[in-house]
Coordinates of C-alpha atoms and ligand atoms in Angstrom, one line a residue:
M957 CA 31.5 18.8 -13.8
A958 CA 30.8 15.9 -16.1
V959 CA 29.7 12.4 -15.4
V960 CA 32.0 9.7 -16.8
A961 CA 30.4 6.3 -16.5
G962 CA 31.6 2.9 -17.6
N963 CA 29.2 0.0 -18.3
W964 CA 31.2 -3.2 -18.3
K965 CA 28.3 -5.3 -19.6
M966 CA 29.1 -9.0 -19.3
H967 CA 32.9 -8.5 -19.0
H968 CA 35.4 -8.6 -16.2
G969 CA 34.9 -11.2 -13.5
P970 CA 36.2 -10.6 -10.0
R971 CA 39.8 -11.2 -11.0
A972 CA 39.8 -8.9 -14.0
T973 CA 37.9 -6.3 -11.8
R974 CA 40.7 -6.4 -9.2
A975 CA 43.3 -6.0 -12.0
F976 CA 41.4 -3.1 -13.5
F977 CA 41.4 -1.2 -10.2
S978 CA 45.0 -2.0 -9.4
S979 CA 46.1 -0.5 -12.7
L980 CA 43.7 2.5 -12.9
T981 CA 45.5 5.8 -12.3
L982 CA 43.0 8.6 -12.5
P983 CA 44.1 11.8 -14.1
S984 CA 44.5 15.0 -12.0
N985 CA 41.1 16.4 -13.2
A986 CA 39.2 13.4 -11.8
G987 CA 38.1 15.3 -8.7
S988 CA 36.1 17.7 -10.8
H989 CA 33.9 15.0 -12.3
E990 CA 31.5 12.2 -11.2
I991 CA 33.0 8.9 -12.0
L992 CA 30.9 5.7 -12.1
V993 CA 31.6 2.1 -12.9
F994 CA 29.0 -0.6 -13.5
P995 CA 30.6 -4.0 -13.1
S996 CA 28.7 -7.2 -13.4
A997 CA 26.8 -8.1 -10.3
V998 CA 29.2 -10.9 -9.4
S999 CA 32.1 -8.6 -9.7
L1000 CA 30.6 -5.8 -7.5
A1001 CA 32.1 -7.2 -4.3
A1002 CA 35.5 -7.4 -5.8
A1003 CA 35.2 -3.7 -6.9
V1004 CA 33.9 -2.7 -3.5
A1005 CA 36.8 -4.4 -1.8
A1006 CA 39.6 -3.5 -4.3
P1007 CA 42.2 -1.9 -2.1
E1008 CA 43.5 0.4 -4.9
R1009 CA 40.0 1.7 -5.9
D1010 CA 40.1 5.5 -5.7
P1011 CA 37.0 6.5 -3.7
L1012 CA 36.2 8.9 -6.5
V1013 CA 35.0 5.9 -8.4
Q1014 CA 31.4 5.1 -7.4
L1015 CA 29.9 1.8 -8.2
G1016 CA 26.6 0.6 -9.6
V1017 CA 24.8 -2.4 -11.0
Q1018 CA 23.6 -2.9 -14.6
N1019 CA 20.1 -4.1 -13.8
I1020 CA 17.8 -4.8 -10.9
H1021 CA 14.4 -6.5 -10.5
W1022 CA 11.5 -4.3 -9.5
E1023 CA 10.4 -6.5 -6.6
D1024 CA 12.3 -6.3 -3.3
K1025 CA 12.4 -10.1 -2.8
G1026 CA 10.7 -13.3 -3.9
A1027 CA 10.6 -16.2 -6.3
F1028 CA 12.5 -14.5 -9.1
T1029 CA 15.4 -16.9 -9.8
G1030 CA 18.5 -15.3 -11.2
E1031 CA 17.4 -11.7 -10.3
I1032 CA 18.7 -9.2 -7.8
S1033 CA 16.8 -6.5 -6.0
A1034 CA 17.7 -2.8 -5.6
S1035 CA 18.0 -3.3 -1.8
M1036 CA 20.4 -6.3 -2.3
A1037 CA 22.5 -4.3 -4.7
R1038 CA 22.6 -1.4 -2.3
E1039 CA 23.6 -3.7 0.6
A1040 CA 26.4 -5.1 -1.6
G1041 CA 27.9 -1.7 -2.2
A1042 CA 26.1 -0.3 -5.3
A1043 CA 25.0 3.4 -5.2
F1044 CA 23.7 3.5 -8.7
T1045 CA 21.9 1.2 -11.2
L1046 CA 21.4 1.3 -14.9
V1047 CA 17.7 0.8 -15.9
G1048 CA 16.4 0.2 -19.4
H1049 CA 19.8 -0.2 -21.1
S1050 CA 19.1 -0.9 -24.8
E1051 CA 20.5 -4.5 -24.4
R1052 CA 17.9 -5.1 -21.7
R1053 CA 15.2 -3.7 -23.9
H1054 CA 16.1 -5.3 -27.2
V1055 CA 17.9 -8.5 -26.2
F1056 CA 15.8 -9.3 -23.1
G1057 CA 12.5 -7.7 -24.2
E1058 CA 12.1 -5.2 -21.3
T1059 CA 9.1 -3.0 -21.8
D1060 CA 8.8 0.7 -20.9
E1061 CA 6.5 -0.3 -18.1
E1062 CA 9.1 -2.7 -16.6
V1063 CA 11.8 -0.1 -16.9
A1064 CA 9.6 2.4 -15.0
R1065 CA 9.0 -0.2 -12.3
K1066 CA 12.7 -0.8 -11.9
F1067 CA 13.3 3.0 -11.9
K1068 CA 10.8 3.4 -9.1
A1069 CA 12.2 0.4 -7.1
A1070 CA 15.7 1.8 -7.4
R1071 CA 14.7 5.2 -5.9
Q1072 CA 12.7 3.5 -3.2
A1073 CA 15.7 1.5 -2.1
G1074 CA 18.0 4.5 -2.2
L1075 CA 19.9 3.6 -5.4
V1076 CA 20.3 6.3 -8.0
P1077 CA 18.9 5.1 -11.3
V1078 CA 20.5 6.0 -14.7
A1079 CA 17.6 5.6 -17.1
C1080 CA 18.6 4.8 -20.6
V1081 CA 16.6 5.8 -23.7
G1082 CA 17.4 5.7 -27.4
E1083 CA 16.0 4.9 -30.8
T1084 CA 16.8 2.0 -33.2
L1085 CA 18.2 2.7 -36.7
E1086 CA 14.8 1.9 -38.1
E1087 CA 13.1 4.4 -35.8
R1088 CA 15.7 7.1 -36.7
R1089 CA 15.2 6.5 -40.4
A1090 CA 11.4 6.8 -39.9
N1091 CA 12.0 10.2 -38.2
R1092 CA 10.7 8.8 -34.9
V1093 CA 13.6 9.8 -32.6
E1094 CA 11.7 12.3 -30.6
E1095 CA 8.6 10.2 -30.3
V1096 CA 10.5 7.2 -29.1
I1097 CA 12.8 8.9 -26.6
L1098 CA 10.0 11.0 -25.1
R1099 CA 7.8 7.8 -24.7
Q1100 CA 10.7 6.1 -22.9
L1101 CA 11.4 9.2 -20.7
D1102 CA 7.7 9.7 -19.9
A1103 CA 7.4 6.1 -18.7
V1104 CA 10.1 6.6 -16.1
L1105 CA 8.9 10.1 -15.2
S1106 CA 5.4 8.7 -14.5
S1107 CA 6.9 6.8 -11.6
V1108 CA 8.6 9.9 -10.1
D1109 CA 6.1 10.6 -7.3
S1110 CA 8.4 12.5 -5.0
A1111 CA 11.0 15.2 -5.2
E1112 CA 13.3 12.9 -3.2
G1113 CA 16.3 11.2 -4.7
R1114 CA 18.5 11.9 -7.7
F1115 CA 18.4 10.3 -11.1
L1116 CA 20.3 10.5 -14.3
L1117 CA 19.3 10.0 -17.9
A1118 CA 21.4 8.5 -20.7
Y1119 CA 20.6 9.0 -24.4
E1120 CA 22.0 6.0 -26.1
P1121 CA 21.0 5.6 -29.8
V1122 CA 20.7 1.8 -30.3
W1123 CA 22.5 2.0 -33.6
A1124 CA 25.5 3.6 -32.0
I1125 CA 26.0 1.0 -29.2
G1126 CA 29.0 -1.2 -29.7
T1127 CA 29.0 -0.5 -33.4
G1128 CA 31.7 2.1 -33.8
E1129 CA 29.1 4.5 -35.2
T1130 CA 28.7 7.6 -33.0
A1131 CA 26.0 10.2 -33.1
T1132 CA 27.4 13.5 -34.3
P1133 CA 27.6 16.2 -31.7
A1134 CA 24.7 17.9 -33.5
D1135 CA 22.5 14.7 -33.3
A1136 CA 23.4 14.3 -29.7
A1137 CA 22.6 17.9 -28.9
A1138 CA 19.2 17.6 -30.7
A1139 CA 18.2 14.5 -28.7
H1140 CA 19.5 15.9 -25.5
G1141 CA 17.7 19.2 -26.1
T1142 CA 14.4 17.3 -26.5
L1143 CA 14.9 15.4 -23.3
R1144 CA 16.0 18.5 -21.4
A1145 CA 12.9 20.3 -22.5
R1146 CA 10.6 17.5 -21.4
L1147 CA 12.4 17.3 -18.0
D1148 CA 11.9 21.1 -17.5
E1149 CA 8.3 20.7 -18.3
A1150 CA 7.7 17.7 -16.1
L1151 CA 9.9 18.7 -13.1
G1152 CA 10.3 22.4 -13.3
P1153 CA 13.6 24.0 -14.4
S1154 CA 15.4 24.0 -11.1
R1155 CA 14.8 20.3 -10.3
A1156 CA 15.3 19.3 -14.0
A1157 CA 18.7 21.1 -13.9
R1158 CA 19.9 18.5 -11.3
V1159 CA 19.3 15.6 -13.8
P1160 CA 22.4 15.1 -15.9
I1161 CA 21.9 13.7 -19.4
L1162 CA 24.7 11.4 -20.5
Y1163 CA 25.4 10.4 -24.1
G1164 CA 26.3 6.8 -24.9
G1165 CA 27.2 5.0 -28.1
S1166 CA 30.7 4.1 -29.2
V1167 CA 32.3 6.9 -27.1
K1168 CA 36.1 6.6 -27.1
P1169 CA 38.9 8.7 -25.6
G1170 CA 39.3 10.3 -29.1
N1171 CA 35.7 11.5 -29.5
A1172 CA 34.6 12.0 -25.9
R1173 CA 35.7 15.7 -25.7
E1174 CA 33.8 16.7 -28.8
L1175 CA 30.6 15.0 -27.6
L1176 CA 31.0 16.4 -24.1
T1177 CA 31.0 19.9 -25.5
A1178 CA 27.7 19.4 -27.4
S1179 CA 24.8 21.3 -25.9
N1180 CA 23.0 19.6 -23.0
V1181 CA 25.5 16.7 -23.0
D1182 CA 26.4 16.4 -19.3
G1183 CA 28.5 13.2 -19.4
V1184 CA 29.2 10.0 -21.2
L1185 CA 28.1 6.4 -20.6
V1186 CA 30.8 4.2 -22.2
G1187 CA 30.8 0.4 -22.8
G1188 CA 33.7 -1.0 -24.7
A1189 CA 36.2 1.8 -24.1
S1190 CA 35.6 1.6 -20.3
L1191 CA 37.0 -1.9 -20.0
D1192 CA 40.6 -1.0 -20.2
A1193 CA 42.0 1.1 -17.2
A1194 CA 44.2 3.3 -19.4
S1195 CA 41.3 4.0 -21.8
F1196 CA 39.0 4.7 -18.9
A1197 CA 41.5 7.1 -17.4
A1198 CA 41.8 8.8 -20.8
L1199 CA 38.0 9.2 -21.0
V1200 CA 38.1 11.0 -17.6
E1201 CA 40.9 13.2 -18.9
A1202 CA 38.9 14.1 -22.0
A1203 CA 36.2 15.5 -19.7
G1204 CA 38.6 18.4 -19.1
Ligands
PEP2272 C1 26.9 1.0 -23.4 O1 27.0 -0.2 -23.1 O2 26.1 1.7 -22.7 C2 27.6 1.6 -24.6 C3 27.3 2.8 -24.9 O3 28.5 0.7 -25.2 P1 29.6 1.2 -26.3 O4 30.3 2.4 -25.7 O5 30.5 0.0 -26.4 O6 28.9 1.6 -27.5

């Protein structure tokens, strides 16, 4: 079982969301995998209501605020997202960290708020090109992982991790399967240490960064790669179906 997740970023309004689901035909292996789509918050209702949406496709939001309500103009809370039909949320996507300046501490607060509201968080970690060139991959991704793990105070509730090297997101550059395996092995070891092996084994680690139907299978066979988080190539229904098919 692999996780195939599509992050639509700031693409697809309600009309395009309906069109996506009306043209999406999942391949026959879809039932063996966990399939997630993260539309924009304003398109979530259209995705929830899309009559042709296969119930195998579960929905999430791309970001939440850590508070449940209050004077935070423009933000949405985990409980609101849940009420609107989201079951998952991304937290700490690299665009949130690097374009909007989210800190590890804020990501940890969002992660905790998601779990408290019953949303499953997908916590994203990953190094910049500069950090990779300075041989700081392990240090950076473990720091980001430790921040969210510090907010895991109960065994309740699932979460997922996504390793998304910043230099590979939206660039057409992909980590090699060996690079992905090395980073995922580092994260897996820390999860084992922090949660114990049986609980850690229930946390899938997805790879993200220029995944396409043509490279998904190779990445999915790398050690400790339990799924893919896909931006650009998830926007087109045929391409998304091909990604699911590549999961085997
Ligand atoms: C992403 O948005 O999480 C992502 C990995 O984007 P892309 O697949 O376009 O690189």
